[in-house]
JSON list of C-alpha atoms in Angstrom, two decimals:
[
{"chain": "A", "resi": 688, "resn": "PHE", "atom": "CA", "xyz": [211.32, 128.37, 97.49]},
{"chain": "A", "resi": 689, "resn": "ALA", "atom": "CA", "xyz": [209.40, 126.00, 100.08]},
{"chain": "A", "resi": 690, "resn": "VAL", "atom": "CA", "xyz": [208.54, 128.72, 102.56]},
{"chain": "A", "resi": 691, "resn": "GLY", "atom": "CA", "xyz": [207.78, 131.29, 99.87]},
{"chain": "A", "resi": 692, "resn": "LEU", "atom": "CA", "xyz": [205.55, 129.01, 97.85]},
{"chain": "A", "resi": 693, "resn": "ARG", "atom": "CA", "xyz": [203.72, 127.83, 100.97]},
{"chain": "A", "resi": 694, "resn": "ALA", "atom": "CA", "xyz": [203.03, 131.54, 102.15]},
{"chain": "A", "resi": 695, "resn": "LEU", "atom": "CA", "xyz": [202.11, 132.44, 98.59]},
{"chain": "A", "resi": 696, "resn": "ALA", "atom": "CA", "xyz": [199.60, 129.61, 98.46]},
{"chain": "A", "resi": 697, "resn": "LEU", "atom": "CA", "xyz": [198.10, 130.60, 101.79]},
{"chain": "A", "resi": 698, "resn": "GLY", "atom": "CA", "xyz": [197.82, 134.18, 100.57]},
{"chain": "A", "resi": 699, "resn": "LEU", "atom": "CA", "xyz": [196.06, 133.15, 97.33]},
{"chain": "A", "resi": 700, "resn": "ARG", "atom": "CA", "xyz": [193.41, 131.37, 99.45]},
{"chain": "A", "resi": 701, "resn": "SER", "atom": "CA", "xyz": [193.02, 133.96, 102.07]},
{"chain": "A", "resi": 702, "resn": "ARG", "atom": "CA", "xyz": [193.70, 136.95, 100.06]},
{"chain": "A", "resi": 703, "resn": "GLN", "atom": "CA", "xyz": [195.42, 138.54, 102.84]},
{"chain": "A", "resi": 704, "resn": "LEU", "atom": "CA", "xyz": [198.28, 141.11, 102.06]},
{"chain": "A", "resi": 705, "resn": "PRO", "atom": "CA", "xyz": [200.90, 139.82, 104.55]},
{"chain": "A", "resi": 706, "resn": "GLU", "atom": "CA", "xyz": [200.96, 136.23, 103.18]},
{"chain": "A", "resi": 707, "resn": "LEU", "atom": "CA", "xyz": [201.01, 137.46, 99.64]},
{"chain": "A", "resi": 708, "resn": "THR", "atom": "CA", "xyz": [203.84, 139.90, 100.08]},
{"chain": "A", "resi": 709, "resn": "LEU", "atom": "CA", "xyz": [205.89, 137.56, 102.22]},
{"chain": "A", "resi": 710, "resn": "GLY", "atom": "CA", "xyz": [205.52, 134.66, 99.77]},
{"chain": "A", "resi": 711, "resn": "GLY", "atom": "CA", "xyz": [206.20, 136.83, 96.82]},
{"chain": "A", "resi": 712, "resn": "ALA", "atom": "CA", "xyz": [209.32, 138.35, 98.46]},
{"chain": "A", "resi": 713, "resn": "LEU", "atom": "CA", "xyz": [210.79, 134.96, 99.18]},
{"chain": "A", "resi": 714, "resn": "VAL", "atom": "CA", "xyz": [209.99, 133.35, 95.89]},
{"chain": "A", "resi": 715, "resn": "LEU", "atom": "CA", "xyz": [211.22, 136.28, 93.83]},
{"chain": "A", "resi": 716, "resn": "SER", "atom": "CA", "xyz": [214.20, 137.49, 95.78]},
{"chain": "A", "resi": 717, "resn": "GLY", "atom": "CA", "xyz": [215.70, 134.41, 97.37]},
{"chain": "A", "resi": 718, "resn": "GLY", "atom": "CA", "xyz": [214.20, 131.89, 94.91]},
{"chain": "A", "resi": 719, "resn": "ILE", "atom": "CA", "xyz": [213.84, 132.82, 91.18]},
{"chain": "A", "resi": 720, "resn": "GLY", "atom": "CA", "xyz": [216.32, 135.69, 91.43]},
{"chain": "A", "resi": 721, "resn": "GLY", "atom": "CA", "xyz": [218.93, 133.69, 93.23]},
{"chain": "A", "resi": 722, "resn": "VAL", "atom": "CA", "xyz": [218.75, 130.78, 90.61]},
{"chain": "A", "resi": 723, "resn": "LEU", "atom": "CA", "xyz": [219.04, 133.32, 87.77]},
{"chain": "A", "resi": 724, "resn": "VAL", "atom": "CA", "xyz": [222.13, 134.73, 89.33]},
{"chain": "A", "resi": 725, "resn": "LEU", "atom": "CA", "xyz": [223.81, 131.24, 89.57]},
{"chain": "A", "resi": 726, "resn": "LEU", "atom": "CA", "xyz": [222.95, 130.56, 85.92]},
{"chain": "A", "resi": 727, "resn": "ALA", "atom": "CA", "xyz": [224.39, 133.85, 84.89]},
{"chain": "A", "resi": 728, "resn": "ARG", "atom": "CA", "xyz": [227.68, 133.13, 86.81]},
{"chain": "A", "resi": 729, "resn": "ALA", "atom": "CA", "xyz": [227.82, 129.58, 85.34]},
{"chain": "A", "resi": 730, "resn": "GLY", "atom": "CA", "xyz": [227.31, 131.02, 81.90]},
{"chain": "A", "resi": 731, "resn": "GLY", "atom": "CA", "xyz": [230.18, 133.42, 81.97]},
{"chain": "A", "resi": 732, "resn": "ASP", "atom": "CA", "xyz": [230.27, 136.11, 79.47]},
{"chain": "A", "resi": 733, "resn": "SER", "atom": "CA", "xyz": [227.74, 134.43, 77.11]},
{"chain": "A", "resi": 734, "resn": "GLY", "atom": "CA", "xyz": [224.57, 136.25, 77.98]},
{"chain": "A", "resi": 735, "resn": "GLY", "atom": "CA", "xyz": [225.57, 136.54, 81.44]},
{"chain": "A", "resi": 736, "resn": "GLU", "atom": "CA", "xyz": [225.24, 140.26, 81.73]},
{"chain": "A", "resi": 737, "resn": "GLY", "atom": "CA", "xyz": [221.62, 140.36, 80.41]},
{"chain": "A", "resi": 738, "resn": "LEU", "atom": "CA", "xyz": [220.62, 137.64, 82.73]},
{"chain": "A", "resi": 739, "resn": "ILE", "atom": "CA", "xyz": [222.20, 139.37, 85.66]},
{"chain": "A", "resi": 740, "resn": "VAL", "atom": "CA", "xyz": [219.99, 142.47, 84.89]},
{"chain": "A", "resi": 741, "resn": "VAL", "atom": "CA", "xyz": [216.94, 140.28, 84.72]},
{"chain": "A", "resi": 742, "resn": "ALA", "atom": "CA", "xyz": [217.81, 138.61, 88.09]},
{"chain": "A", "resi": 743, "resn": "THR", "atom": "CA", "xyz": [218.46, 141.81, 89.97]},
{"chain": "A", "resi": 744, "resn": "SER", "atom": "CA", "xyz": [215.28, 143.28, 88.52]},
{"chain": "A", "resi": 745, "resn": "ILE", "atom": "CA", "xyz": [213.29, 140.21, 89.83]},
{"chain": "A", "resi": 746, "resn": "MET", "atom": "CA", "xyz": [215.10, 140.40, 93.25]},
{"chain": "A", "resi": 747, "resn": "SER", "atom": "CA", "xyz": [214.28, 144.14, 93.40]},
{"chain": "A", "resi": 748, "resn": "VAL", "atom": "CA", "xyz": [210.59, 143.25, 92.99]},
{"chain": "A", "resi": 749, "resn": "GLY", "atom": "CA", "xyz": [211.02, 140.74, 95.76]},
{"chain": "A", "resi": 750, "resn": "ALA", "atom": "CA", "xyz": [212.67, 143.41, 97.95]},
{"chain": "A", "resi": 751, "resn": "ALA", "atom": "CA", "xyz": [209.91, 145.82, 97.25]},
{"chain": "A", "resi": 752, "resn": "LEU", "atom": "CA", "xyz": [207.31, 143.19, 98.42]},
{"chain": "A", "resi": 753, "resn": "LEU", "atom": "CA", "xyz": [209.44, 142.59, 101.60]},
{"chain": "A", "resi": 754, "resn": "ALA", "atom": "CA", "xyz": [209.36, 146.31, 102.29]},
{"chain": "A", "resi": 755, "resn": "LEU", "atom": "CA", "xyz": [205.70, 146.48, 101.75]},
{"chain": "A", "resi": 756, "resn": "PHE", "atom": "CA", "xyz": [205.26, 143.56, 104.30]},
{"chain": "A", "resi": 757, "resn": "THR", "atom": "CA", "xyz": [207.50, 145.14, 106.92]},
{"chain": "A", "resi": 758, "resn": "TRP", "atom": "CA", "xyz": [205.58, 148.42, 106.58]},
{"chain": "A", "resi": 759, "resn": "LYS", "atom": "CA", "xyz": [202.09, 146.93, 106.80]},
{"chain": "A", "resi": 760, "resn": "VAL", "atom": "CA", "xyz": [202.87, 144.30, 109.52]},
{"chain": "A", "resi": 761, "resn": "PHE", "atom": "CA", "xyz": [205.16, 146.23, 111.75]},
{"chain": "A", "resi": 762, "resn": "ARG", "atom": "CA", "xyz": [204.47, 149.97, 111.06]},
{"chain": "A", "resi": 763, "resn": "PRO", "atom": "CA", "xyz": [201.21, 150.44, 109.38]},
{"chain": "A", "resi": 764, "resn": "SER", "atom": "CA", "xyz": [200.24, 153.68, 111.07]},
{"chain": "A", "resi": 765, "resn": "GLU", "atom": "CA", "xyz": [203.66, 155.38, 111.39]},
{"chain": "A", "resi": 766, "resn": "ALA", "atom": "CA", "xyz": [204.09, 158.35, 109.01]},
{"chain": "A", "resi": 767, "resn": "TRP", "atom": "CA", "xyz": [207.89, 157.97, 108.87]},
{"chain": "A", "resi": 768, "resn": "ALA", "atom": "CA", "xyz": [207.45, 154.24, 107.77]},
{"chain": "A", "resi": 769, "resn": "THR", "atom": "CA", "xyz": [205.08, 155.21, 105.11]},
{"chain": "A", "resi": 770, "resn": "ALA", "atom": "CA", "xyz": [207.64, 157.87, 103.84]},
{"chain": "A", "resi": 771, "resn": "LEU", "atom": "CA", "xyz": [210.47, 155.23, 104.18]},
{"chain": "A", "resi": 772, "resn": "PHE", "atom": "CA", "xyz": [208.59, 152.68, 102.12]},
{"chain": "A", "resi": 773, "resn": "ALA", "atom": "CA", "xyz": [207.78, 155.29, 99.30]},
{"chain": "A", "resi": 774, "resn": "GLY", "atom": "CA", "xyz": [211.39, 156.28, 99.21]},
{"chain": "A", "resi": 775, "resn": "LEU", "atom": "CA", "xyz": [212.79, 152.74, 98.97]},
{"chain": "A", "resi": 776, "resn": "LEU", "atom": "CA", "xyz": [210.17, 151.84, 96.36]},
{"chain": "A", "resi": 777, "resn": "GLY", "atom": "CA", "xyz": [210.83, 154.82, 94.29]},
{"chain": "A", "resi": 778, "resn": "THR", "atom": "CA", "xyz": [214.69, 154.31, 94.43]},
{"chain": "A", "resi": 779, "resn": "LEU", "atom": "CA", "xyz": [214.22, 150.68, 93.41]},
{"chain": "A", "resi": 780, "resn": "VAL", "atom": "CA", "xyz": [212.04, 151.57, 90.38]},
{"chain": "A", "resi": 781, "resn": "VAL", "atom": "CA", "xyz": [214.19, 154.53, 89.21]},
{"chain": "A", "resi": 782, "resn": "SER", "atom": "CA", "xyz": [217.40, 152.57, 89.54]},
{"chain": "A", "resi": 783, "resn": "ALA", "atom": "CA", "xyz": [216.03, 149.46, 87.65]},
{"chain": "A", "resi": 784, "resn": "VAL", "atom": "CA", "xyz": [214.61, 151.50, 84.75]},
{"chain": "A", "resi": 785, "resn": "ALA", "atom": "CA", "xyz": [217.67, 153.80, 84.55]},
{"chain": "A", "resi": 786, "resn": "ARG", "atom": "CA", "xyz": [220.04, 150.84, 84.60]},
{"chain": "A", "resi": 787, "resn": "VAL", "atom": "CA", "xyz": [218.37, 149.41, 81.51]},
{"chain": "A", "resi": 788, "resn": "LEU", "atom": "CA", "xyz": [217.97, 152.73, 79.70]},
{"chain": "A", "resi": 789, "resn": "THR", "atom": "CA", "xyz": [221.63, 153.69, 80.20]},
{"chain": "A", "resi": 790, "resn": "GLY", "atom": "CA", "xyz": [222.99, 150.16, 79.38]},
{"chain": "A", "resi": 791, "resn": "GLU", "atom": "CA", "xyz": [224.57, 149.74, 82.71]},
{"chain": "A", "resi": 792, "resn": "THR", "atom": "CA", "xyz": [224.62, 145.99, 82.58]},
{"chain": "A", "resi": 793, "resn": "ASP", "atom": "CA", "xyz": [228.25, 145.00, 83.40]},
{"chain": "A", "resi": 794, "resn": "PRO", "atom": "CA", "xyz": [228.13, 143.37, 86.83]},
{"chain": "A", "resi": 795, "resn": "ASN", "atom": "CA", "xyz": [231.87, 143.78, 87.22]},
{"chain": "A", "resi": 796, "resn": "HIS", "atom": "CA", "xyz": [231.83, 147.51, 86.63]},
{"chain": "A", "resi": 797, "resn": "PRO", "atom": "CA", "xyz": [228.75, 148.87, 88.56]},
{"chain": "A", "resi": 798, "resn": "GLY", "atom": "CA", "xyz": [227.64, 152.33, 88.09]},
{"chain": "A", "resi": 799, "resn": "LEU", "atom": "CA", "xyz": [225.62, 154.73, 90.00]},
{"chain": "A", "resi": 800, "resn": "PHE", "atom": "CA", "xyz": [222.12, 152.98, 89.37]},
{"chain": "A", "resi": 801, "resn": "THR", "atom": "CA", "xyz": [223.62, 149.52, 90.14]},
{"chain": "A", "resi": 802, "resn": "TRP", "atom": "CA", "xyz": [224.89, 150.85, 93.54]},
{"chain": "A", "resi": 803, "resn": "ALA", "atom": "CA", "xyz": [221.65, 152.68, 94.14]},
{"chain": "A", "resi": 804, "resn": "GLY", "atom": "CA", "xyz": [219.59, 149.39, 93.74]},
{"chain": "A", "resi": 805, "resn": "LEU", "atom": "CA", "xyz": [221.91, 147.27, 95.76]},
{"chain": "A", "resi": 806, "resn": "LEU", "atom": "CA", "xyz": [222.14, 149.75, 98.66]},
{"chain": "A", "resi": 807, "resn": "THR", "atom": "CA", "xyz": [218.46, 150.07, 98.62]},
{"chain": "A", "resi": 808, "resn": "ARG", "atom": "CA", "xyz": [218.03, 146.25, 98.90]},
{"chain": "A", "resi": 809, "resn": "ILE", "atom": "CA", "xyz": [220.52, 146.33, 101.82]},
{"chain": "A", "resi": 810, "resn": "ALA", "atom": "CA", "xyz": [218.41, 149.00, 103.48]},
{"chain": "A", "resi": 811, "resn": "ILE", "atom": "CA", "xyz": [215.22, 146.94, 103.04]},
{"chain": "A", "resi": 812, "resn": "PHE", "atom": "CA", "xyz": [216.64, 143.83, 104.51]},
{"chain": "A", "resi": 813, "resn": "ALA", "atom": "CA", "xyz": [218.10, 145.79, 107.44]},
{"chain": "A", "resi": 814, "resn": "TRP", "atom": "CA", "xyz": [214.81, 147.29, 108.16]},
{"chain": "A", "resi": 815, "resn": "ALA", "atom": "CA", "xyz": [212.91, 143.98, 107.94]},
{"chain": "A", "resi": 816, "resn": "SER", "atom": "CA", "xyz": [215.42, 142.25, 110.20]},
{"chain": "A", "resi": 817, "resn": "GLY", "atom": "CA", "xyz": [215.53, 145.04, 112.69]},
{"chain": "A", "resi": 818, "resn": "GLU", "atom": "CA", "xyz": [211.74, 145.18, 112.97]},
{"chain": "A", "resi": 819, "resn": "ALA", "atom": "CA", "xyz": [211.46, 141.41, 113.58]},
{"chain": "A", "resi": 820, "resn": "LEU", "atom": "CA", "xyz": [214.24, 141.46, 116.15]},
{"chain": "A", "resi": 821, "resn": "ARG", "atom": "CA", "xyz": [212.75, 144.33, 117.97]},
{"chain": "A", "resi": 822, "resn": "GLU", "atom": "CA", "xyz": [209.34, 142.75, 118.02]},
{"chain": "A", "resi": 823, "resn": "HIS", "atom": "CA", "xyz": [211.00, 139.48, 119.27]},
{"chain": "A", "resi": 824, "resn": "ALA", "atom": "CA", "xyz": [212.34, 141.46, 122.24]},
{"chain": "A", "resi": 825, "resn": "ALA", "atom": "CA", "xyz": [208.86, 142.86, 122.89]},
{"chain": "A", "resi": 826, "resn": "ALA", "atom": "CA", "xyz": [207.39, 139.30, 122.66]},
{"chain": "A", "resi": 827, "resn": "ARG", "atom": "CA", "xyz": [209.88, 137.88, 125.20]},
{"chain": "A", "resi": 828, "resn": "ARG", "atom": "CA", "xyz": [208.79, 140.54, 127.83]},
{"chain": "A", "resi": 829, "resn": "ARG", "atom": "CA", "xyz": [205.18, 139.63, 127.07]},
{"chain": "A", "resi": 830, "resn": "CYS", "atom": "CA", "xyz": [206.00, 135.82, 127.48]},
{"chain": "A", "resi": 831, "resn": "ALA", "atom": "CA", "xyz": [207.17, 136.55, 130.99]},
{"chain": "A", "resi": 832, "resn": "ILE", "atom": "CA", "xyz": [203.57, 137.59, 131.99]},
{"chain": "A", "resi": 833, "resn": "GLY", "atom": "CA", "xyz": [201.84, 134.86, 129.86]},
{"chain": "A", "resi": 834, "resn": "LEU", "atom": "CA", "xyz": [200.66, 137.18, 127.09]},
{"chain": "A", "resi": 835, "resn": "THR", "atom": "CA", "xyz": [202.50, 135.60, 124.14]},
{"chain": "A", "resi": 836, "resn": "ASP", "atom": "CA", "xyz": [203.10, 132.04, 123.04]},
{"chain": "A", "resi": 837, "resn": "PRO", "atom": "CA", "xyz": [206.85, 131.48, 123.42]},
{"chain": "A", "resi": 838, "resn": "LEU", "atom": "CA", "xyz": [206.83, 129.65, 120.08]},
{"chain": "A", "resi": 839, "resn": "VAL", "atom": "CA", "xyz": [205.66, 132.81, 118.30]},
{"chain": "A", "resi": 840, "resn": "ALA", "atom": "CA", "xyz": [208.34, 134.76, 120.12]},
{"chain": "A", "resi": 841, "resn": "ASN", "atom": "CA", "xyz": [210.93, 132.28, 118.77]},
{"chain": "A", "resi": 842, "resn": "ARG", "atom": "CA", "xyz": [209.46, 132.45, 115.22]},
{"chain": "A", "resi": 843, "resn": "LEU", "atom": "CA", "xyz": [210.02, 136.29, 115.35]},
{"chain": "A", "resi": 844, "resn": "LEU", "atom": "CA", "xyz": [213.60, 135.60, 116.33]},
{"chain": "A", "resi": 845, "resn": "LEU", "atom": "CA", "xyz": [214.14, 133.10, 113.50]},
{"chain": "A", "resi": 846, "resn": "TRP", "atom": "CA", "xyz": [212.53, 135.50, 111.03]},
{"chain": "A", "resi": 847, "resn": "GLY", "atom": "CA", "xyz": [214.90, 138.20, 112.06]},
{"chain": "A", "resi": 848, "resn": "VAL", "atom": "CA", "xyz": [217.99, 135.90, 112.03]},
{"chain": "A", "resi": 849, "resn": "GLY", "atom": "CA", "xyz": [216.94, 134.60, 108.53]},
{"chain": "A", "resi": 850, "resn": "LEU", "atom": "CA", "xyz": [216.65, 138.12, 107.26]},
{"chain": "A", "resi": 851, "resn": "GLY", "atom": "CA", "xyz": [219.85, 139.13, 108.90]},
{"chain": "A", "resi": 852, "resn": "ALA", "atom": "CA", "xyz": [221.69, 136.32, 107.04]},
{"chain": "A", "resi": 853, "resn": "ALA", "atom": "CA", "xyz": [220.22, 137.43, 103.82]},
{"chain": "A", "resi": 854, "resn": "LEU", "atom": "CA", "xyz": [221.17, 141.04, 104.71]},
{"chain": "A", "resi": 855, "resn": "PHE", "atom": "CA", "xyz": [224.80, 140.02, 105.12]},
{"chain": "A", "resi": 856, "resn": "ILE", "atom": "CA", "xyz": [224.59, 138.19, 101.77]},
{"chain": "A", "resi": 857, "resn": "TRP", "atom": "CA", "xyz": [223.74, 141.52, 100.10]},
{"chain": "A", "resi": 858, "resn": "ILE", "atom": "CA", "xyz": [226.55, 143.25, 102.11]},
{"chain": "A", "resi": 859, "resn": "SER", "atom": "CA", "xyz": [228.98, 140.75, 100.94]},
{"chain": "A", "resi": 860, "resn": "SER", "atom": "CA", "xyz": [227.90, 141.31, 97.34]},
{"chain": "A", "resi": 861, "resn": "ALA", "atom": "CA", "xyz": [228.61, 145.23, 97.82]},
{"chain": "A", "resi": 862, "resn": "VAL", "atom": "CA", "xyz": [232.03, 144.23, 99.17]},
{"chain": "A", "resi": 863, "resn": "GLN", "atom": "CA", "xyz": [232.62, 141.94, 96.18]},
{"chain": "A", "resi": 864, "resn": "LEU", "atom": "CA", "xyz": [231.79, 144.87, 93.89]},
{"chain": "A", "resi": 865, "resn": "LEU", "atom": "CA", "xyz": [234.29, 147.05, 95.70]},
{"chain": "A", "resi": 866, "resn": "ARG", "atom": "CA", "xyz": [236.99, 144.46, 95.19]},
{"chain": "A", "resi": 867, "resn": "HIS", "atom": "CA", "xyz": [237.07, 143.83, 91.52]},
{"chain": "A", "resi": 868, "resn": "ASP", "atom": "CA", "xyz": [240.00, 141.52, 91.55]},
{"chain": "A", "resi": 869, "resn": "ALA", "atom": "CA", "xyz": [238.79, 139.44, 94.42]},
{"chain": "A", "resi": 870, "resn": "GLU", "atom": "CA", "xyz": [237.52, 135.89, 94.28]},
{"chain": "A", "resi": 871, "resn": "PRO", "atom": "CA", "xyz": [233.88, 135.38, 94.83]},
{"chain": "A", "resi": 872, "resn": "LEU", "atom": "CA", "xyz": [232.92, 134.91, 98.41]},
{"chain": "A", "resi": 873, "resn": "TRP", "atom": "CA", "xyz": [231.15, 131.61, 97.78]},
{"chain": "A", "resi": 874, "resn": "LEU", "atom": "CA", "xyz": [231.90, 130.01, 101.18]},
{"chain": "A", "resi": 875, "resn": "LEU", "atom": "CA", "xyz": [230.52, 132.99, 103.11]},
{"chain": "A", "resi": 876, "resn": "THR", "atom": "CA", "xyz": [227.51, 133.22, 100.81]},
{"chain": "A", "resi": 877, "resn": "ALA", "atom": "CA", "xyz": [226.86, 129.39, 101.33]},
{"chain": "A", "resi": 878, "resn": "VAL", "atom": "CA", "xyz": [227.09, 129.67, 105.04]},
{"chain": "A", "resi": 879, "resn": "LEU", "atom": "CA", "xyz": [224.78, 132.69, 105.17]},
{"chain": "A", "resi": 880, "resn": "GLY", "atom": "CA", "xyz": [222.28, 131.10, 102.71]},
{"chain": "A", "resi": 881, "resn": "LEU", "atom": "CA", "xyz": [222.09, 127.81, 104.75]},
{"chain": "A", "resi": 882, "resn": "THR", "atom": "CA", "xyz": [221.63, 129.89, 107.91]},
{"chain": "A", "resi": 883, "resn": "CYS", "atom": "CA", "xyz": [218.86, 131.88, 106.27]},
{"chain": "A", "resi": 884, "resn": "ALA", "atom": "CA", "xyz": [217.08, 128.77, 104.86]},
{"chain": "A", "resi": 885, "resn": "GLY", "atom": "CA", "xyz": [217.42, 126.82, 108.20]},
{"chain": "A", "resi": 886, "resn": "ALA", "atom": "CA", "xyz": [216.01, 129.78, 110.23]},
{"chain": "A", "resi": 887, "resn": "LEU", "atom": "CA", "xyz": [213.13, 130.25, 107.89]},
{"chain": "A", "resi": 888, "resn": "TRP", "atom": "CA", "xyz": [212.39, 126.54, 107.72]},
{"chain": "A", "resi": 889, "resn": "LEU", "atom": "CA", "xyz": [212.09, 126.41, 111.62]},
{"chain": "A", "resi": 890, "resn": "ALA", "atom": "CA", "xyz": [210.20, 129.56, 111.63]},
{"chain": "A", "resi": 891, "resn": "PHE", "atom": "CA", "xyz": [207.56, 128.38, 109.27]},
{"chain": "A", "resi": 892, "resn": "PHE", "atom": "CA", "xyz": [207.72, 124.43, 109.31]},
{"chain": "A", "resi": 893, "resn": "PRO", "atom": "CA", "xyz": [208.93, 123.80, 112.91]},
{"chain": "A", "resi": 894, "resn": "PRO", "atom": "CA", "xyz": [209.01, 119.96, 113.48]},
{"chain": "A", "resi": 895, "resn": "GLU", "atom": "CA", "xyz": [207.17, 118.51, 116.39]},
{"chain": "A", "resi": 896, "resn": "ALA", "atom": "CA", "xyz": [210.44, 117.90, 118.35]},
{"chain": "A", "resi": 897, "resn": "TYR", "atom": "CA", "xyz": [211.26, 121.59, 118.02]},
{"chain": "A", "resi": 898, "resn": "ARG", "atom": "CA", "xyz": [207.74, 122.60, 119.06]},
{"chain": "A", "resi": 899, "resn": "ARG", "atom": "CA", "xyz": [207.99, 120.54, 122.26]},
{"chain": "A", "resi": 900, "resn": "ARG", "atom": "CA", "xyz": [210.91, 122.54, 123.42]},
{"chain": "A", "resi": 901, "resn": "PHE", "atom": "CA", "xyz": [208.46, 125.38, 124.18]},
{"chain": "A", "resi": 902, "resn": "ALA", "atom": "CA", "xyz": [205.90, 123.20, 125.84]},
{"chain": "A", "resi": 903, "resn": "PRO", "atom": "CA", "xyz": [207.17, 123.63, 129.49]},
{"chain": "A", "resi": 904, "resn": "ALA", "atom": "CA", "xyz": [207.10, 127.38, 129.02]},
{"chain": "A", "resi": 905, "resn": "LEU", "atom": "CA", "xyz": [203.63, 127.21, 127.81]},
{"chain": "A", "resi": 906, "resn": "ARG", "atom": "CA", "xyz": [202.45, 125.12, 130.78]},
{"chain": "A", "resi": 907, "resn": "GLY", "atom": "CA", "xyz": [204.24, 127.48, 133.13]},
{"chain": "A", "resi": 908, "resn": "ALA", "atom": "CA", "xyz": [202.47, 130.48, 131.54]}
]
């Protein structure tokens, strides 16, 4: 919430697409959507199914914004990335609408459209994390010849790690759906959630002590 709201506020001031899409993705997917899922699980069968549908729909919008961010920031001129974004967006929209129209609302017995939406969200987070880590590797090579701020390179790493942790949360959700009689993977989800939150916090709100770790590298460059 903190990182997403800050990015969203910056985007509203600057009217720049990356800040708006990044902020919206974090607020909707990891913030509002996640809170609604917790409320639905806590409420049990009493209205839980409908709330799960609302939550996953909100998280799908957040995932779509993350895909848009990844496309425009990392691959704006690549034809394959444009096609990939269009395919991911189309699948999210069709699966969300079809899920409501067909009454596919039971989270414990997912159907085709539930799986389509979940696997699409997994693909989006995998793409976003992969692009960040790829760019981090390139930034490290540029650091060696003084062309990139080492702190920026580290932020790319943290962004990739944070998204990777979120990716594994989605993967654990898929495993949970496959194992209908299994206990919820709360401990794993908690560890991954804290990893994601910590990485994003350091990436966007690095304390001064953390910044100083990169000062010697900057002076050497």
